[in-house]
XYZ file of C-alpha atoms in Angstrom:
332
model
C -5.844 0.238 -26.695
C -2.605 0.408 -28.649
C -1.613 -2.462 -30.210
C 2.247 -3.581 -32.395
C 1.186 -1.349 -35.090
C 0.705 1.800 -32.916
C 3.686 1.643 -31.440
C 5.972 3.718 -33.981
C 9.040 5.158 -32.435
C 11.689 4.160 -31.958
C 13.789 5.905 -28.568
C 14.945 2.377 -26.999
C 16.888 1.494 -29.380
C 21.110 1.420 -28.676
C 19.744 1.399 -24.360
C 21.630 -1.115 -22.619
C 18.502 -1.981 -19.960
C 19.239 -3.755 -16.909
C 17.064 -6.377 -14.935
C 16.900 -5.704 -11.496
C 16.522 -8.620 -10.455
C 15.473 -12.749 -12.048
C 12.421 -13.920 -10.292
C 9.481 -13.820 -12.544
C 9.054 -10.493 -13.253
C 12.520 -10.612 -14.362
C 13.674 -13.385 -15.971
C 10.279 -13.437 -18.008
C 11.331 -9.653 -19.121
C 14.778 -9.801 -19.002
C 14.430 -13.017 -21.780
C 11.481 -11.751 -23.677
C 13.072 -7.660 -24.083
C 16.612 -9.683 -25.486
C 14.784 -11.526 -27.888
C 13.301 -8.732 -29.266
C 16.339 -7.709 -30.257
C 17.930 -5.734 -27.480
C 20.734 -5.133 -25.849
C 19.729 -7.121 -21.583
C 22.088 -7.243 -18.618
C 20.867 -8.419 -15.559
C 21.656 -7.256 -11.915
C 21.469 -9.760 -8.854
C 23.463 -11.379 -6.565
C 24.744 -14.178 -6.423
C 23.320 -17.292 -6.093
C 20.348 -19.739 -7.693
C 19.327 -16.208 -9.375
C 22.701 -15.224 -10.495
C 23.562 -18.348 -11.351
C 19.701 -18.989 -13.187
C 20.592 -15.535 -15.193
C 24.246 -16.520 -16.383
C 22.960 -20.329 -17.478
C 20.215 -18.402 -19.476
C 23.224 -16.196 -21.122
C 22.874 -13.524 -20.041
C 25.607 -10.842 -18.219
C 25.541 -11.272 -14.900
C 26.795 -8.405 -12.672
C 25.997 -6.814 -9.260
C 23.212 -4.653 -9.112
C 25.633 -1.576 -8.405
C 27.203 -3.118 -11.570
C 24.459 -2.884 -13.515
C 22.995 0.342 -12.734
C 26.578 2.165 -13.472
C 26.309 0.025 -16.850
C 22.500 0.888 -18.132
C 20.648 3.507 -19.431
C 17.774 1.767 -18.630
C 17.255 0.217 -14.782
C 14.002 -2.377 -14.099
C 13.458 -2.518 -10.366
C 12.154 -5.829 -10.105
C 13.128 -6.414 -6.189
C 9.890 -7.682 -4.509
C 8.472 -4.154 -2.848
C 9.646 -4.673 0.827
C 12.771 -4.723 -0.163
C 13.245 -3.045 -3.748
C 13.190 1.432 -1.236
C 17.180 -0.281 -0.101
C 17.524 -1.907 -2.602
C 17.618 1.178 -4.933
C 19.109 3.521 -1.837
C 22.218 1.676 -1.427
C 22.257 0.070 -5.507
C 20.758 2.039 -8.082
C 20.601 6.053 -6.801
C 24.035 6.144 -5.839
C 24.760 6.371 -10.031
C 21.794 6.952 -12.071
C 22.463 10.191 -14.083
C 20.490 12.482 -16.232
C 19.036 11.290 -19.264
C 18.908 7.325 -17.786
C 15.616 5.273 -17.140
C 14.017 3.856 -13.440
C 11.581 1.643 -14.755
C 8.711 -0.297 -12.663
C 6.042 -2.900 -13.131
C 3.989 -1.769 -10.129
C 3.053 1.591 -8.794
C 4.234 0.718 -4.664
C 6.967 2.392 -4.085
C 6.840 5.169 -6.277
C 2.863 5.514 -5.591
C 3.995 6.226 -1.609
C 7.517 7.921 -1.375
C 9.189 5.061 -1.134
C 11.152 5.741 -3.644
C 11.825 8.829 -4.637
C 13.692 9.650 -7.662
C 16.081 12.540 -8.887
C 15.196 15.331 -11.516
C 16.922 14.509 -14.806
C 15.565 10.562 -15.491
C 12.931 9.694 -16.787
C 10.215 6.899 -14.087
C 8.151 4.537 -16.305
C 5.790 2.012 -15.694
C 5.015 -1.061 -17.556
C 2.449 -3.659 -15.395
C 2.147 -7.239 -17.996
C -1.007 -8.082 -16.018
C -0.916 -11.979 -15.897
C 2.371 -13.376 -13.719
C 5.864 -13.730 -14.979
C 5.247 -17.129 -16.359
C 2.806 -16.741 -18.334
C 4.386 -13.208 -19.705
C 7.340 -15.747 -20.631
C 5.401 -18.403 -22.524
C 2.324 -15.947 -24.099
C 5.011 -14.351 -25.437
C 7.609 -17.681 -26.772
C 4.224 -19.522 -28.009
C 3.745 -15.005 -30.187
C 1.340 -13.561 -28.697
C 0.964 -11.765 -24.870
C -0.642 -10.542 -21.923
C -2.382 -6.979 -21.470
C -0.595 -4.732 -20.754
C -0.170 -1.567 -18.396
C 1.745 1.482 -19.299
C 2.574 5.448 -17.214
C 5.138 8.669 -17.202
C 5.999 9.834 -13.096
C 8.355 11.531 -14.398
C 9.074 13.329 -17.852
C 12.117 14.598 -17.933
C 13.238 13.904 -21.634
C 9.714 14.901 -23.217
C 10.268 10.731 -24.201
C 9.245 8.976 -21.789
C 4.911 7.670 -22.651
C 6.509 6.898 -25.976
C 9.616 4.424 -24.163
C 7.366 3.126 -21.819
C 4.443 2.107 -24.633
C 8.116 0.675 -26.771
C 9.006 -1.115 -23.101
C 5.927 -2.906 -23.283
C 5.691 -3.560 -27.249
C 9.489 -5.559 -26.533
C 7.473 -7.294 -23.514
C 5.164 -8.611 -26.262
C 2.444 -6.845 -24.033
C 1.517 -4.772 -27.827
C 0.188 -7.407 -28.907
C -2.274 -8.079 -27.045
C -2.847 -4.494 -26.220
C -1.992 -1.556 -23.985
C -3.924 0.223 -22.032
C -1.943 3.881 -20.818
C -3.418 4.937 -16.572
C -0.801 6.429 -13.665
C 1.182 5.260 -11.190
C -1.527 6.181 -8.488
C -4.128 4.434 -10.762
C -2.689 1.660 -11.422
C -0.593 1.073 -7.687
C -4.658 2.033 -5.550
C -6.376 -0.176 -7.928
C -4.105 -3.828 -8.187
C -4.046 -3.279 -4.354
C -7.555 -3.743 -4.421
C -8.783 -6.601 -6.614
C -5.258 -8.890 -5.097
C -6.639 -8.217 -1.519
C -10.598 -8.119 -2.277
C -11.154 -10.329 -5.718
C -8.310 -11.897 -6.794
C -6.904 -13.568 -3.434
C -8.345 -12.373 -0.368
C -11.622 -12.834 -1.519
C -11.633 -15.732 -3.264
C -9.735 -17.141 -0.739
C -11.380 -16.514 2.036
C -14.433 -17.601 0.334
C -13.365 -20.622 -0.235
C -11.861 -20.977 2.948
C -14.932 -20.698 4.319
C -17.992 -22.776 1.773
C -14.688 -25.232 3.161
C -15.414 -25.046 6.971
C -19.507 -25.214 6.457
C -19.894 -27.917 4.176
C -16.844 -30.301 6.930
C -18.510 -28.519 10.045
C -21.812 -29.914 8.306
C -20.998 -33.574 8.879
C -19.343 -32.993 4.684
C -16.595 -35.267 3.689
C -13.749 -33.338 3.911
C -12.581 -34.430 0.483
C -16.430 -33.448 -1.278
C -15.716 -29.762 -0.065
C -12.470 -29.524 -1.181
C -13.302 -30.593 -4.872
C -17.145 -28.488 -4.887
C -15.515 -24.747 -2.932
C -11.325 -25.337 -4.162
C -10.599 -27.531 -7.417
C -13.364 -26.882 -9.570
C -13.233 -23.019 -9.098
C -9.926 -23.024 -11.728
C -13.556 -25.050 -14.168
C -15.429 -21.830 -13.565
C -12.578 -18.718 -14.069
C -11.880 -20.743 -16.700
C -14.992 -20.467 -18.543
C -15.026 -16.605 -17.068
C -11.172 -15.629 -18.333
C -12.999 -17.138 -22.236
C -16.157 -15.770 -22.608
C -17.126 -13.575 -19.895
C -20.098 -14.387 -17.518
C -22.674 -14.769 -20.380
C -20.458 -17.825 -21.233
C -19.589 -18.599 -17.570
C -23.256 -19.921 -17.094
C -24.316 -21.145 -21.041
C -21.958 -24.124 -19.853
C -23.336 -24.358 -16.245
C -26.953 -26.074 -15.493
C -29.903 -23.706 -15.183
C -30.325 -25.019 -12.038
C -26.669 -22.891 -10.873
C -27.482 -20.380 -12.667
C -30.979 -19.525 -10.855
C -28.796 -19.962 -7.498
C -25.966 -18.045 -8.549
C -28.228 -15.053 -8.713
C -31.144 -16.068 -5.697
C -27.988 -16.667 -3.019
C -24.350 -15.398 -3.910
C -25.739 -11.604 -3.061
C -27.149 -13.308 0.493
C -23.149 -14.651 0.502
C -21.351 -10.966 -1.062
C -24.042 -8.640 -0.126
C -23.629 -5.207 1.667
C -21.677 -5.500 4.035
C -19.171 -6.822 1.696
C -19.162 -4.240 0.156
C -18.874 -2.061 2.626
C -15.796 -3.957 4.266
C -14.127 -3.878 0.476
C -15.157 0.340 0.387
C -12.937 0.586 3.840
C -10.179 -1.617 2.183
C -9.917 1.169 -0.923
C -10.126 3.803 2.459
C -6.563 2.565 3.683
C -5.231 1.780 0.361
C -5.771 5.559 -0.655
C -4.560 7.419 2.440
C -1.469 5.019 2.550
C -2.603 2.907 5.702
C -2.129 -0.180 4.227
C 1.596 0.687 3.216
C 2.394 2.052 5.939
C 1.602 -1.520 7.896
C 2.231 -4.204 5.253
C 5.795 -1.746 4.916
C 6.301 -1.806 8.951
C 5.837 -5.744 9.211
C 8.742 -6.219 6.882
C 11.261 -3.840 9.255
C 10.397 -6.332 11.859
C 10.628 -9.604 10.221
C 7.345 -9.760 9.230
C 6.846 -11.184 12.308
C 2.649 -11.257 10.734
C 2.681 -12.438 7.410
C 5.384 -15.397 8.953
C 2.128 -16.328 10.788
C -0.217 -16.286 8.966
C 1.827 -18.221 5.895
C 2.472 -20.847 8.992
C -1.426 -20.921 9.553
C -2.553 -21.166 6.489
C 0.423 -23.764 5.646
C -1.891 -26.435 8.791
C -5.138 -25.646 7.561
C -7.385 -28.495 6.738
C -8.407 -27.433 3.960
C -4.706 -27.282 2.821
C -3.500 -30.683 3.589
C -6.419 -31.848 2.663
C -5.525 -30.443 -0.658
C -1.767 -31.870 -1.012
C -3.545 -35.093 0.439
C -5.154 -35.027 -3.747
C -3.050 -32.717 -5.656
C -0.775 -35.900 -4.994
C -3.066 -38.463 -7.057
C -3.784 -36.546 -9.748
C -1.317 -36.059 -12.571
C -2.810 -33.569 -14.933
C -2.410 -30.729 -11.957
C 1.439 -29.626 -12.161
C 2.920 -27.296 -9.444
C 5.395 -25.941 -12.363
C 5.303 -24.225 -15.075
C 7.644 -24.919 -18.127
C 8.876 -21.778 -19.314
C 9.113 -20.982 -15.313
C 13.911 -21.194 -15.018
């Protein structure tokens, strides 16, 4: 792990940084780098994000104008629209000596974007959502980040990536070196099999089993959904050891003896298959094909989720719990 004291070069000073997109990550990174003393502009299409960036005091331009003016172009639009944004509004204005930056390797690794020779291509991937990156920066800390280089035209691409991460506050928490390939494949695997796909499937299945057995939907929600945060917080703070220490012996024993019956050899085989489909590009092709077809599958899955009993019961209960906040004070 590298920290602030380990990042001592100064190649980023004097560069104009253009953040393309002003959503969760764009907002956080633009504000963090500006607060760290760098020259930051924002490139975004007219609308809510454009107005918000203006309100926050940035010079805001169209994407093409920002790309023309910048030495560093940080692409922070959604993965699916990034190739078209790059091709139409960024690529025509890249010059030798520029830096093209990413916070996820998806489009580079799967060749949706093929950068020209003569530019550095780097990545700084915070290991947390944008709102957390901004909040922790303001509080004087940060979230850890990965950094990587894909193309080193200047001979200083790695230094630039580390300096950019430091400016974002990430070196306060720690930097780890990776590659575009490794970050992309691990990130997709984690999202699909554990952090989002795995957890949501586990919660939903547990909820359905309890309700089908005649238990109250409200109690089922509290048991398998609401308490998930409490358990995850303990793991976040001190690993499995702290979680088990803060829970009962009964729950710990049941975890060791029953948990592996749920996430078992069949689950492992499914995870391995999912990983293969990430590695060979099957998932990326499927995802981009659905996007180019109007996201028909994605929107159908989303609609099904929104009308589920779990979602509806949860919304009713959360509305009665004022301590559960559905916003972040640094999100604007």
